[in-house]
PDB file of C-alpha atoms and ligand atoms in Angstrom:
ATOM      1  CA  UNK A  15      12.026  17.970  -0.653  1.00 86.00           C
ATOM      2  CA  UNK A  16      12.109  15.594   2.290  1.00 94.00           C
ATOM      3  CA  UNK A  17       9.161  13.529   3.469  1.00 97.00           C
ATOM      4  CA  UNK A  18       9.020  10.843   6.135  1.00 97.00           C
ATOM      5  CA  UNK A  19       7.260   7.498   5.583  1.00 98.00           C
ATOM      6  CA  UNK A  20       6.260   5.806   8.892  1.00 97.00           C
ATOM      7  CA  UNK A  21       6.372   2.101   8.065  1.00 96.00           C
ATOM      8  CA  UNK A  22       8.030  -1.017   9.372  1.00 95.00           C
ATOM      9  CA  UNK A  23       7.802  -2.643   5.967  1.00 96.00           C
ATOM     10  CA  UNK A  24      10.980  -2.143   3.912  1.00 97.00           C
ATOM     11  CA  UNK A  25       9.310  -3.407   0.688  1.00 97.00           C
ATOM     12  CA  UNK A  26       6.605  -0.784   0.945  1.00 98.00           C
ATOM     13  CA  UNK A  27       9.283   1.830   1.598  1.00 98.00           C
ATOM     14  CA  UNK A  28      11.309   0.771  -1.389  1.00 98.00           C
ATOM     15  CA  UNK A  29       8.341   0.834  -3.736  1.00 98.00           C
ATOM     16  CA  UNK A  30       7.278   4.279  -2.470  1.00 98.00           C
ATOM     17  CA  UNK A  31      10.810   5.732  -2.542  1.00 98.00           C
ATOM     18  CA  UNK A  32      11.087   4.956  -6.243  1.00 98.00           C
ATOM     19  CA  UNK A  33       7.695   6.402  -7.162  1.00 98.00           C
ATOM     20  CA  UNK A  34       8.092   9.617  -5.186  1.00 98.00           C
ATOM     21  CA  UNK A  35      11.639  10.188  -6.424  1.00 97.00           C
ATOM     22  CA  UNK A  36       9.955  10.906  -9.806  1.00 97.00           C
ATOM     23  CA  UNK A  37       8.354  13.902  -8.123  1.00 96.00           C
ATOM     24  CA  UNK A  38      11.571  15.190  -6.517  1.00 94.00           C
ATOM     25  CA  UNK A  39      10.723  13.802  -3.073  1.00 96.00           C
ATOM     26  CA  UNK A  40      13.381  12.347  -0.890  1.00 96.00           C
ATOM     27  CA  UNK A  41      11.548   9.728   1.110  1.00 98.00           C
ATOM     28  CA  UNK A  42      12.959   8.777   4.558  1.00 97.00           C
ATOM     29  CA  UNK A  43      11.801   5.565   6.265  1.00 97.00           C
ATOM     30  CA  UNK A  44      10.784   5.892   9.897  1.00 96.00           C
ATOM     31  CA  UNK A  45      10.518   2.611  11.673  1.00 94.00           C
ATOM     32  CA  UNK A  46      10.523   3.907  15.223  1.00 81.00           C
ATOM     33  CA  UNK A  47       7.568   6.305  15.380  1.00 77.00           C
ATOM     34  CA  UNK A  48       4.500   4.776  17.024  1.00 73.00           C
ATOM     35  CA  UNK A  49       1.380   5.070  14.904  1.00 75.00           C
ATOM     36  CA  UNK A  50      -1.906   4.021  16.349  1.00 72.00           C
ATOM     37  CA  UNK A  51      -3.746   1.623  14.021  1.00 73.00           C
ATOM     38  CA  UNK A  52      -7.406   1.782  14.830  1.00 74.00           C
ATOM     39  CA  UNK A  53      -9.762  -1.022  13.872  1.00 74.00           C
ATOM     40  CA  UNK A  54     -11.801   0.305  11.023  1.00 73.00           C
ATOM     41  CA  UNK A  55     -13.737  -0.448   7.926  1.00 80.00           C
ATOM     42  CA  UNK A  56     -11.851   1.834   5.625  1.00 94.00           C
ATOM     43  CA  UNK A  57      -8.163   1.897   4.923  1.00 96.00           C
ATOM     44  CA  UNK A  58      -8.382   5.669   4.449  1.00 96.00           C
ATOM     45  CA  UNK A  59      -9.584   6.147   8.042  1.00 95.00           C
ATOM     46  CA  UNK A  60      -6.968   3.782   9.413  1.00 94.00           C
ATOM     47  CA  UNK A  61      -4.151   5.505   7.520  1.00 96.00           C
ATOM     48  CA  UNK A  62      -5.299   8.981   8.430  1.00 96.00           C
ATOM     49  CA  UNK A  63      -5.558   8.154  12.136  1.00 95.00           C
ATOM     50  CA  UNK A  64      -2.129   6.523  12.099  1.00 95.00           C
ATOM     51  CA  UNK A  65      -0.621   9.505  10.276  1.00 96.00           C
ATOM     52  CA  UNK A  66      -2.057  11.935  12.800  1.00 96.00           C
ATOM     53  CA  UNK A  67      -0.660  10.013  15.749  1.00 95.00           C
ATOM     54  CA  UNK A  68       2.751   9.703  14.090  1.00 95.00           C
ATOM     55  CA  UNK A  69       2.717  13.415  13.352  1.00 96.00           C
ATOM     56  CA  UNK A  70       2.058  14.240  16.992  1.00 95.00           C
ATOM     57  CA  UNK A  71       5.284  12.484  17.828  1.00 94.00           C
ATOM     58  CA  UNK A  72       7.444  13.567  14.925  1.00 94.00           C
ATOM     59  CA  UNK A  73       6.224  17.033  14.104  1.00 95.00           C
ATOM     60  CA  UNK A  74       7.564  16.777  10.569  1.00 96.00           C
ATOM     61  CA  UNK A  75       5.718  16.220   7.263  1.00 96.00           C
ATOM     62  CA  UNK A  76       5.036  12.554   6.803  1.00 97.00           C
ATOM     63  CA  UNK A  77       2.993   9.856   5.122  1.00 98.00           C
ATOM     64  CA  UNK A  78       1.479   6.619   6.336  1.00 97.00           C
ATOM     65  CA  UNK A  79       0.155   3.981   3.948  1.00 98.00           C
ATOM     66  CA  UNK A  80      -2.316   1.223   4.738  1.00 96.00           C
ATOM     67  CA  UNK A  81      -3.069  -1.475   2.230  1.00 98.00           C
ATOM     68  CA  UNK A  82      -5.163  -4.601   1.965  1.00 97.00           C
ATOM     69  CA  UNK A  83      -6.289  -7.412  -0.271  1.00 98.00           C
ATOM     70  CA  UNK A  84     -10.044  -7.698  -0.949  1.00 98.00           C
ATOM     71  CA  UNK A  85     -11.230 -11.057  -2.321  1.00 98.00           C
ATOM     72  CA  UNK A  86     -14.675 -11.070  -3.977  1.00 98.00           C
ATOM     73  CA  UNK A  87     -15.616 -14.683  -3.217  1.00 98.00           C
ATOM     74  CA  UNK A  88     -14.791 -14.000   0.456  1.00 97.00           C
ATOM     75  CA  UNK A  89     -16.919 -10.828   0.513  1.00 97.00           C
ATOM     76  CA  UNK A  90     -13.866  -8.576   0.680  1.00 97.00           C
ATOM     77  CA  UNK A  91     -11.924 -10.571   3.267  1.00 97.00           C
ATOM     78  CA  UNK A  92      -9.181 -10.035   4.463  1.00 97.00           C
ATOM     79  CA  UNK A  93      -9.411  -6.318   3.561  1.00 96.00           C
ATOM     80  CA  UNK A  94      -8.375  -4.163   6.575  1.00 95.00           C
ATOM     81  CA  UNK A  95      -7.276  -7.315   8.406  1.00 95.00           C
ATOM     82  CA  UNK A  96      -4.718  -8.243   5.712  1.00 96.00           C
ATOM     83  CA  UNK A  97      -1.678  -7.860   7.935  1.00 94.00           C
ATOM     84  CA  UNK A  98      -2.992 -10.203  10.650  1.00 95.00           C
ATOM     85  CA  UNK A  99      -4.353 -12.680   8.115  1.00 97.00           C
ATOM     86  CA  UNK A 100      -1.072 -12.765   6.266  1.00 98.00           C
ATOM     87  CA  UNK A 101       0.745 -13.525   9.515  1.00 97.00           C
ATOM     88  CA  UNK A 102      -1.739 -16.235  10.549  1.00 97.00           C
ATOM     89  CA  UNK A 103      -3.082 -17.888   7.370  1.00 97.00           C
ATOM     90  CA  UNK A 104      -0.506 -16.673   4.813  1.00 98.00           C
ATOM     91  CA  UNK A 105      -0.840 -17.199   1.045  1.00 98.00           C
ATOM     92  CA  UNK A 106      -1.456 -20.928   1.461  1.00 98.00           C
ATOM     93  CA  UNK A 107      -4.304 -20.326   3.865  1.00 98.00           C
ATOM     94  CA  UNK A 108      -5.998 -17.953   1.433  1.00 98.00           C
ATOM     95  CA  UNK A 109      -5.648 -20.508  -1.330  1.00 98.00           C
ATOM     96  CA  UNK A 110      -7.227 -23.125   0.863  1.00 98.00           C
ATOM     97  CA  UNK A 111     -10.181 -20.847   1.536  1.00 98.00           C
ATOM     98  CA  UNK A 112     -10.619 -20.516  -2.231  1.00 98.00           C
ATOM     99  CA  UNK A 113     -10.337 -24.253  -2.983  1.00 96.00           C
ATOM    100  CA  UNK A 114     -12.925 -25.257  -5.574  1.00 90.00           C
ATOM    101  CA  UNK A 115     -13.919 -21.603  -5.934  1.00 95.00           C
ATOM    102  CA  UNK A 116     -14.200 -20.503  -9.505  1.00 95.00           C
ATOM    103  CA  UNK A 117     -14.543 -16.791  -8.763  1.00 97.00           C
ATOM    104  CA  UNK A 118     -10.957 -15.610  -8.314  1.00 98.00           C
ATOM    105  CA  UNK A 119     -11.507 -11.807  -8.602  1.00 98.00           C
ATOM    106  CA  UNK A 120      -9.701  -9.649  -6.062  1.00 98.00           C
ATOM    107  CA  UNK A 121      -8.195  -6.228  -5.671  1.00 98.00           C
ATOM    108  CA  UNK A 122      -5.551  -4.512  -3.631  1.00 98.00           C
ATOM    109  CA  UNK A 123      -6.363  -1.150  -2.144  1.00 98.00           C
ATOM    110  CA  UNK A 124      -3.888   1.401  -0.898  1.00 98.00           C
ATOM    111  CA  UNK A 125      -4.613   4.491   1.179  1.00 98.00           C
ATOM    112  CA  UNK A 126      -1.815   7.021   1.500  1.00 98.00           C
ATOM    113  CA  UNK A 127      -2.384   9.613   4.234  1.00 98.00           C
ATOM    114  CA  UNK A 128      -0.182  12.712   4.081  1.00 98.00           C
ATOM    115  CA  UNK A 129       0.187  15.235   6.877  1.00 97.00           C
ATOM    116  CA  UNK A 130       1.854  18.279   5.417  1.00 95.00           C
ATOM    117  CA  UNK A 131       0.723  21.248   7.453  1.00 93.00           C
ATOM    118  CA  UNK A 132      -1.537  22.985   6.853  1.00 92.00           C
ATOM    119  CA  UNK A 133      -2.757  20.114   4.672  1.00 95.00           C
ATOM    120  CA  UNK A 134      -4.103  16.700   5.489  1.00 96.00           C
ATOM    121  CA  UNK A 135      -4.878  14.540   2.495  1.00 97.00           C
ATOM    122  CA  UNK A 136      -5.649  10.887   1.775  1.00 98.00           C
ATOM    123  CA  UNK A 137      -5.221   9.250  -1.639  1.00 98.00           C
ATOM    124  CA  UNK A 138      -6.849   5.909  -2.377  1.00 98.00           C
ATOM    125  CA  UNK A 139      -6.213   3.662  -5.357  1.00 98.00           C
ATOM    126  CA  UNK A 140      -6.844   0.055  -6.367  1.00 98.00           C
ATOM    127  CA  UNK A 141      -5.488  -2.584  -8.693  1.00 98.00           C
ATOM    128  CA  UNK A 142      -7.832  -5.297  -9.860  1.00 98.00           C
ATOM    129  CA  UNK A 143      -6.830  -8.852 -10.654  1.00 98.00           C
ATOM    130  CA  UNK A 144      -7.262 -12.514  -9.803  1.00 98.00           C
ATOM    131  CA  UNK A 145      -5.976 -14.886  -7.150  1.00 98.00           C
ATOM    132  CA  UNK A 146      -3.578 -17.441  -8.690  1.00 98.00           C
ATOM    133  CA  UNK A 147      -4.046 -21.183  -8.350  1.00 97.00           C
ATOM    134  CA  UNK A 148      -0.612 -21.565  -6.725  1.00 97.00           C
ATOM    135  CA  UNK A 149       1.906 -19.135  -5.205  1.00 98.00           C
ATOM    136  CA  UNK A 150       4.452 -18.082  -7.832  1.00 98.00           C
ATOM    137  CA  UNK A 151       7.586 -15.921  -7.717  1.00 98.00           C
ATOM    138  CA  UNK A 152      10.186 -14.813  -5.216  1.00 97.00           C
ATOM    139  CA  UNK A 153       9.921 -11.008  -5.398  1.00 96.00           C
ATOM    140  CA  UNK A 154       7.831  -8.560  -3.451  1.00 96.00           C
ATOM    141  CA  UNK A 155       6.165  -9.361  -0.111  1.00 98.00           C
ATOM    142  CA  UNK A 156       2.920 -10.419   1.497  1.00 98.00           C
ATOM    143  CA  UNK A 157       0.315 -11.678  -0.896  1.00 98.00           C
ATOM    144  CA  UNK A 158       2.348 -10.825  -4.024  1.00 98.00           C
ATOM    145  CA  UNK A 159       2.925 -14.495  -4.927  1.00 98.00           C
ATOM    146  CA  UNK A 160      -0.827 -15.135  -5.309  1.00 98.00           C
ATOM    147  CA  UNK A 161      -1.980 -11.913  -6.985  1.00 98.00           C
ATOM    148  CA  UNK A 162      -2.127 -11.557 -10.787  1.00 98.00           C
ATOM    149  CA  UNK A 163      -3.001  -8.039 -11.924  1.00 98.00           C
ATOM    150  CA  UNK A 164      -5.588  -7.757 -14.639  1.00 98.00           C
ATOM    151  CA  UNK A 165      -4.209  -8.127 -18.173  1.00 97.00           C
ATOM    152  CA  UNK A 166      -1.056  -9.888 -16.900  1.00 97.00           C
ATOM    153  CA  UNK A 167      -0.085 -13.574 -16.750  1.00 97.00           C
ATOM    154  CA  UNK A 168       2.438 -13.198 -13.931  1.00 98.00           C
ATOM    155  CA  UNK A 169       1.975 -12.552 -10.237  1.00 98.00           C
ATOM    156  CA  UNK A 170       3.384  -9.410  -8.602  1.00 98.00           C
ATOM    157  CA  UNK A 171       6.067 -11.647  -7.048  1.00 98.00           C
ATOM    158  CA  UNK A 172       7.253 -12.614 -10.562  1.00 98.00           C
ATOM    159  CA  UNK A 173       7.811  -8.963 -11.438  1.00 98.00           C
ATOM    160  CA  UNK A 174      10.562  -6.567 -10.478  1.00 96.00           C
ATOM    161  CA  UNK A 175       9.834  -3.477  -8.362  1.00 97.00           C
ATOM    162  CA  UNK A 176       9.727  -1.232 -11.434  1.00 97.00           C
ATOM    163  CA  UNK A 177       7.157  -3.442 -13.100  1.00 97.00           C
ATOM    164  CA  UNK A 178       4.989  -3.766  -9.998  1.00 98.00           C
ATOM    165  CA  UNK A 179       5.221   0.008  -9.675  1.00 98.00           C
ATOM    166  CA  UNK A 180       3.692   0.458 -13.115  1.00 97.00           C
ATOM    167  CA  UNK A 181       0.539  -1.328 -11.986  1.00 98.00           C
ATOM    168  CA  UNK A 182       0.185  -1.405  -8.232  1.00 98.00           C
ATOM    169  CA  UNK A 183      -2.339   0.116  -5.925  1.00 98.00           C
ATOM    170  CA  UNK A 184       0.447   1.684  -3.870  1.00 98.00           C
ATOM    171  CA  UNK A 185       2.235   3.259  -6.828  1.00 98.00           C
ATOM    172  CA  UNK A 186      -1.069   4.650  -8.133  1.00 98.00           C
ATOM    173  CA  UNK A 187      -1.980   6.213  -4.795  1.00 98.00           C
ATOM    174  CA  UNK A 188       1.517   7.621  -4.433  1.00 98.00           C
ATOM    175  CA  UNK A 189       1.423   9.151  -7.930  1.00 98.00           C
ATOM    176  CA  UNK A 190      -1.812  10.903  -6.909  1.00 97.00           C
ATOM    177  CA  UNK A 191       0.111  12.333  -3.952  1.00 97.00           C
ATOM    178  CA  UNK A 192       2.984  13.298  -6.279  1.00 97.00           C
ATOM    179  CA  UNK A 193       0.604  15.099  -8.636  1.00 96.00           C
ATOM    180  CA  UNK A 194      -1.016  16.818  -5.701  1.00 95.00           C
ATOM    181  CA  UNK A 195       2.330  18.028  -4.389  1.00 94.00           C
ATOM    182  CA  UNK A 196       3.092  19.317  -7.849  1.00 92.00           C
ATOM    183  CA  UNK A 197      -0.243  21.109  -8.224  1.00 89.00           C
ATOM    184  CA  UNK A 198       0.157  22.714  -4.827  1.00 80.00           C
ATOM    185  CA  UNK A 199       3.705  23.615  -5.716  1.00 68.00           C
ATOM    186  CA  UNK A 200       4.767  22.168  -2.380  1.00 61.00           C
ATOM    187  CA  UNK A 201       8.481  22.369  -2.484  1.00 54.00           C
ATOM    188  CA  UNK A 202      11.335  22.477  -0.042  1.00 47.00           C
ATOM    189  CA  UNK A 203       9.925  25.554   1.706  1.00 45.00           C
ATOM    190  CA  UNK A 204       7.047  23.627   3.193  1.00 48.00           C
ATOM    191  CA  UNK A 205       8.716  20.243   3.642  1.00 46.00           C
TER     192      UNK A 205
HETATM  193  P1  ITT B  30       3.182  -0.923   8.097  1.00 95.70           P
HETATM  194  O1  ITT B  30       1.797  -0.932   8.668  1.00 95.70           O
HETATM  195  O2  ITT B  30       4.244  -0.818   9.079  1.00 95.70           O
HETATM  196  O3  ITT B  30       3.340   0.127   7.012  1.00 95.70           O
HETATM  197  P2  ITT B  30       2.451  -3.554   7.065  1.00 95.70           P
HETATM  198  O4  ITT B  30       3.260  -4.624   6.397  1.00 95.70           O
HETATM  199  O5  ITT B  30       1.703  -3.924   8.307  1.00 95.70           O
HETATM  200  O6  ITT B  30       3.427  -2.339   7.333  1.00 95.70           O
HETATM  201  P3  ITT B  30      -0.099  -2.885   5.784  1.00 95.70           P
HETATM  202  O7  ITT B  30      -0.774  -2.911   7.100  1.00 95.70           O
HETATM  203  O8  ITT B  30      -0.325  -1.718   4.901  1.00 95.70           O
HETATM  204  O9  ITT B  30       1.501  -2.969   5.991  1.00 95.70           O
HETATM  205  O10 ITT B  30      -0.392  -4.167   4.905  1.00 95.70           O
HETATM  206  C1  ITT B  30      -1.228  -5.166   5.297  1.00 95.70           C
HETATM  207  C2  ITT B  30      -0.842  -6.460   4.688  1.00 95.70           C
HETATM  208  O11 ITT B  30      -1.420  -6.534   3.368  1.00 95.70           O
HETATM  209  C3  ITT B  30       0.649  -6.693   4.465  1.00 95.70           C
HETATM  210  O12 ITT B  30       1.244  -7.288   5.608  1.00 95.70           O
HETATM  211  C4  ITT B  30       0.645  -7.624   3.283  1.00 95.70           C
HETATM  212  O13 ITT B  30       0.486  -8.960   3.725  1.00 95.70           O
HETATM  213  C5  ITT B  30      -0.578  -7.208   2.504  1.00 95.70           C
HETATM  214  N1  ITT B  30      -0.167  -6.274   1.414  1.00 95.70           N
HETATM  215  C6  ITT B  30      -0.325  -4.934   1.403  1.00 95.70           C
HETATM  216  N2  ITT B  30       0.180  -4.412   0.295  1.00 95.70           N
HETATM  217  C7  ITT B  30       0.675  -5.465  -0.409  1.00 95.70           C
HETATM  218  C8  ITT B  30       1.336  -5.576  -1.635  1.00 95.70           C
HETATM  219  O14 ITT B  30       1.680  -4.520  -2.391  1.00 95.70           O
HETATM  220  N3  ITT B  30       1.676  -6.797  -2.041  1.00 95.70           N
HETATM  221  C9  ITT B  30       1.389  -7.898  -1.284  1.00 95.70           C
HETATM  222  N4  ITT B  30       0.766  -7.858  -0.120  1.00 95.70           N
HETATM  223  C10 ITT B  30       0.440  -6.630   0.330  1.00 95.70           C
END
């Protein structure tokens, strides 16, 4: 079954492609379809709105995923503003905000919105962890060099894609989608 993923981020696409291939989904990256990203509190709302606007253009079953990093000591910042904050402050800027801060707890959240007529679904998942003292690792993207998932010593950027996919917010939300597709028996006929 074929499903489009509207995203400009090739790392997100690669992570998602691998997870959904386990469910027999052939994921195709769409970089050119405009998707309106509303300002919003919840990633689920942002992802669903973006998916609806992309679907109006494409007219084919698709997913959109919105993700963010929520840092406890910063009252959840940058959360839904993660993309902008990554571009402006980056990992170093976040570490500066947390200088002398002992509370390092944070989580990533992922919201995957799927438009597969007649269905519209959103799957949300989190991975908890801590913000590292220094950026470490070359892999991944975004805030991966400063995020250590709970129970691990390494950052996401020090792991391969497969390993990150065993733990990550994105992989967990996508597996929920995969299980949902399975339970609905959505196969080639609908996609
Ligand atoms: P699209 O909207 O085109 O899909 P994007 O890169 O803007 O791509 P998001 O809005 O979902 O993706 O992500 C917001 C930011 O949050 C992203 O730029 C990263 O800096 C950060 N982020 C999200 N998921 C992440 C992950 O798995 N690892 C590290 N940083 C992540």
